[in-house]
PDB file of C-alpha atoms in Angstrom:
ATOM      1  CA  GLY C   1     111.056 185.348  64.879  1.00 57.00           C
ATOM      2  CA  HIS C   2     111.038 188.796  63.437  1.00 61.00           C
ATOM      3  CA  GLU C   3     113.457 191.619  64.132  1.00 65.00           C
ATOM      4  CA  LYS C   4     112.164 194.092  66.712  1.00 60.00           C
ATOM      5  CA  VAL C   5     111.711 197.439  64.996  1.00 64.00           C
ATOM      6  CA  ASP C   6     110.920 199.548  68.046  1.00 66.00           C
ATOM      7  CA  VAL C   7     110.841 199.353  71.840  1.00 71.00           C
ATOM      8  CA  ARG C   8     109.354 202.245  73.824  1.00 73.00           C
ATOM      9  CA  ALA C   9     108.700 202.930  77.487  1.00 73.00           C
ATOM     10  CA  ASN C  10     105.600 204.898  78.430  1.00 79.00           C
ATOM     11  CA  GLU C  11     107.016 208.383  79.066  1.00 74.00           C
ATOM     12  CA  PHE C  12     103.727 209.972  80.145  1.00 74.00           C
ATOM     13  CA  GLY C  13     104.003 208.813  83.762  1.00 70.00           C
ATOM     14  CA  GLY C  14     100.973 208.303  85.930  1.00 75.00           C
ATOM     15  CA  GLU C  15      99.422 204.896  86.496  1.00 76.00           C
ATOM     16  CA  CYS C  16     100.904 203.384  83.311  1.00 77.00           C
ATOM     17  CA  ALA C  17     104.525 204.572  83.637  1.00 78.00           C
ATOM     18  CA  ASN C  18     105.581 200.946  84.177  1.00 81.00           C
ATOM     19  CA  LEU C  19     104.535 199.786  80.683  1.00 84.00           C
ATOM     20  CA  VAL C  20     106.935 198.986  77.831  1.00 84.00           C
ATOM     21  CA  VAL C  21     105.896 198.208  74.234  1.00 86.00           C
ATOM     22  CA  SER C  22     107.809 196.322  71.512  1.00 85.00           C
ATOM     23  CA  ALA C  23     106.976 195.700  67.856  1.00 87.00           C
ATOM     24  CA  GLY C  24     108.361 193.362  65.220  1.00 86.00           C
ATOM     25  CA  GLY C  25     106.860 191.743  62.153  1.00 88.00           C
ATOM     26  CA  THR C  26     103.087 191.649  62.601  1.00 90.00           C
ATOM     27  CA  GLN C  27     103.264 191.515  66.407  1.00 91.00           C
ATOM     28  CA  VAL C  28     103.055 194.106  69.212  1.00 90.00           C
ATOM     29  CA  ASN C  29     103.707 193.195  72.868  1.00 88.00           C
ATOM     30  CA  ILE C  30     103.060 195.338  75.943  1.00 89.00           C
ATOM     31  CA  TYR C  31     104.955 194.443  79.115  1.00 87.00           C
ATOM     32  CA  ASP C  32     104.658 195.467  82.775  1.00 85.00           C
ATOM     33  CA  ASN C  33     108.104 196.081  84.299  1.00 78.00           C
ATOM     34  CA  GLU C  34     107.025 196.910  87.860  1.00 73.00           C
ATOM     35  CA  HIS C  35     104.597 194.467  89.437  1.00 66.00           C
ATOM     36  CA  PHE C  36     106.597 191.222  89.244  1.00 64.00           C
ATOM     37  CA  GLY C  37     109.980 192.157  90.673  1.00 66.00           C
ATOM     38  CA  SER C  38     112.805 192.391  88.147  1.00 69.00           C
ATOM     39  CA  PHE C  39     110.889 190.437  85.492  1.00 72.00           C
ATOM     40  CA  LEU C  40     108.924 191.735  82.514  1.00 75.00           C
ATOM     41  CA  ASP C  41     105.397 190.351  82.503  1.00 82.00           C
ATOM     42  CA  LEU C  42     103.465 190.169  79.233  1.00 81.00           C
ATOM     43  CA  VAL C  43     100.258 192.204  79.608  1.00 87.00           C
ATOM     44  CA  LEU C  44      98.952 192.266  76.049  1.00 90.00           C
ATOM     45  CA  GLN C  45      99.916 190.641  72.763  1.00 93.00           C
ATOM     46  CA  PHE C  46      98.491 191.759  69.409  1.00 93.00           C
ATOM     47  CA  ASN C  47      99.146 189.964  66.125  1.00 93.00           C
ATOM     48  CA  ASN C  48      98.126 191.853  62.969  1.00 92.00           C
ATOM     49  CA  THR C  49      97.212 188.785  60.907  1.00 92.00           C
ATOM     50  CA  ALA C  50      95.230 188.879  57.695  1.00 93.00           C
ATOM     51  CA  THR C  51      91.453 188.485  57.969  1.00 93.00           C
ATOM     52  CA  ASP C  52      88.468 189.245  55.748  1.00 95.00           C
ATOM     53  CA  HIS C  53      88.667 192.854  57.043  1.00 93.00           C
ATOM     54  CA  VAL C  54      92.403 193.699  57.181  1.00 89.00           C
ATOM     55  CA  LEU C  55      95.529 192.834  55.160  1.00 91.00           C
ATOM     56  CA  GLY C  56      97.705 191.870  58.133  1.00 91.00           C
ATOM     57  CA  MET C  57     100.720 193.982  57.204  1.00 90.00           C
ATOM     58  CA  PRO C  58     103.928 194.183  59.301  1.00 89.00           C
ATOM     59  CA  ILE C  59     103.913 196.847  62.029  1.00 86.00           C
ATOM     60  CA  SER C  60     106.628 199.444  61.485  1.00 82.00           C
ATOM     61  CA  CYS C  61     106.205 201.755  64.507  1.00 81.00           C
ATOM     62  CA  VAL C  62     104.585 202.096  67.920  1.00 81.00           C
ATOM     63  CA  CYS C  63     103.555 205.070  70.037  1.00 79.00           C
ATOM     64  CA  TRP C  64     101.885 205.892  73.338  1.00 77.00           C
ATOM     65  CA  VAL C  65      98.783 208.093  73.237  1.00 76.00           C
ATOM     66  CA  ALA C  66      97.784 210.004  76.349  1.00 66.00           C
TER      67      ALA C  66
END
């Protein structure tokens, strides 16, 4: 595994206030921390792997956009 470089909760509130994002290496994970009791549930996983169109570089930061 890769070291996690950032973990951020959604600070904008509203319908998505329960989401948490983490990044490490070429991977980003978004978790739901509300709908399944005291467990984090994986909602989305993105892996920035190399293809014919992108280089697949490591992800160094994450942010929420409202």
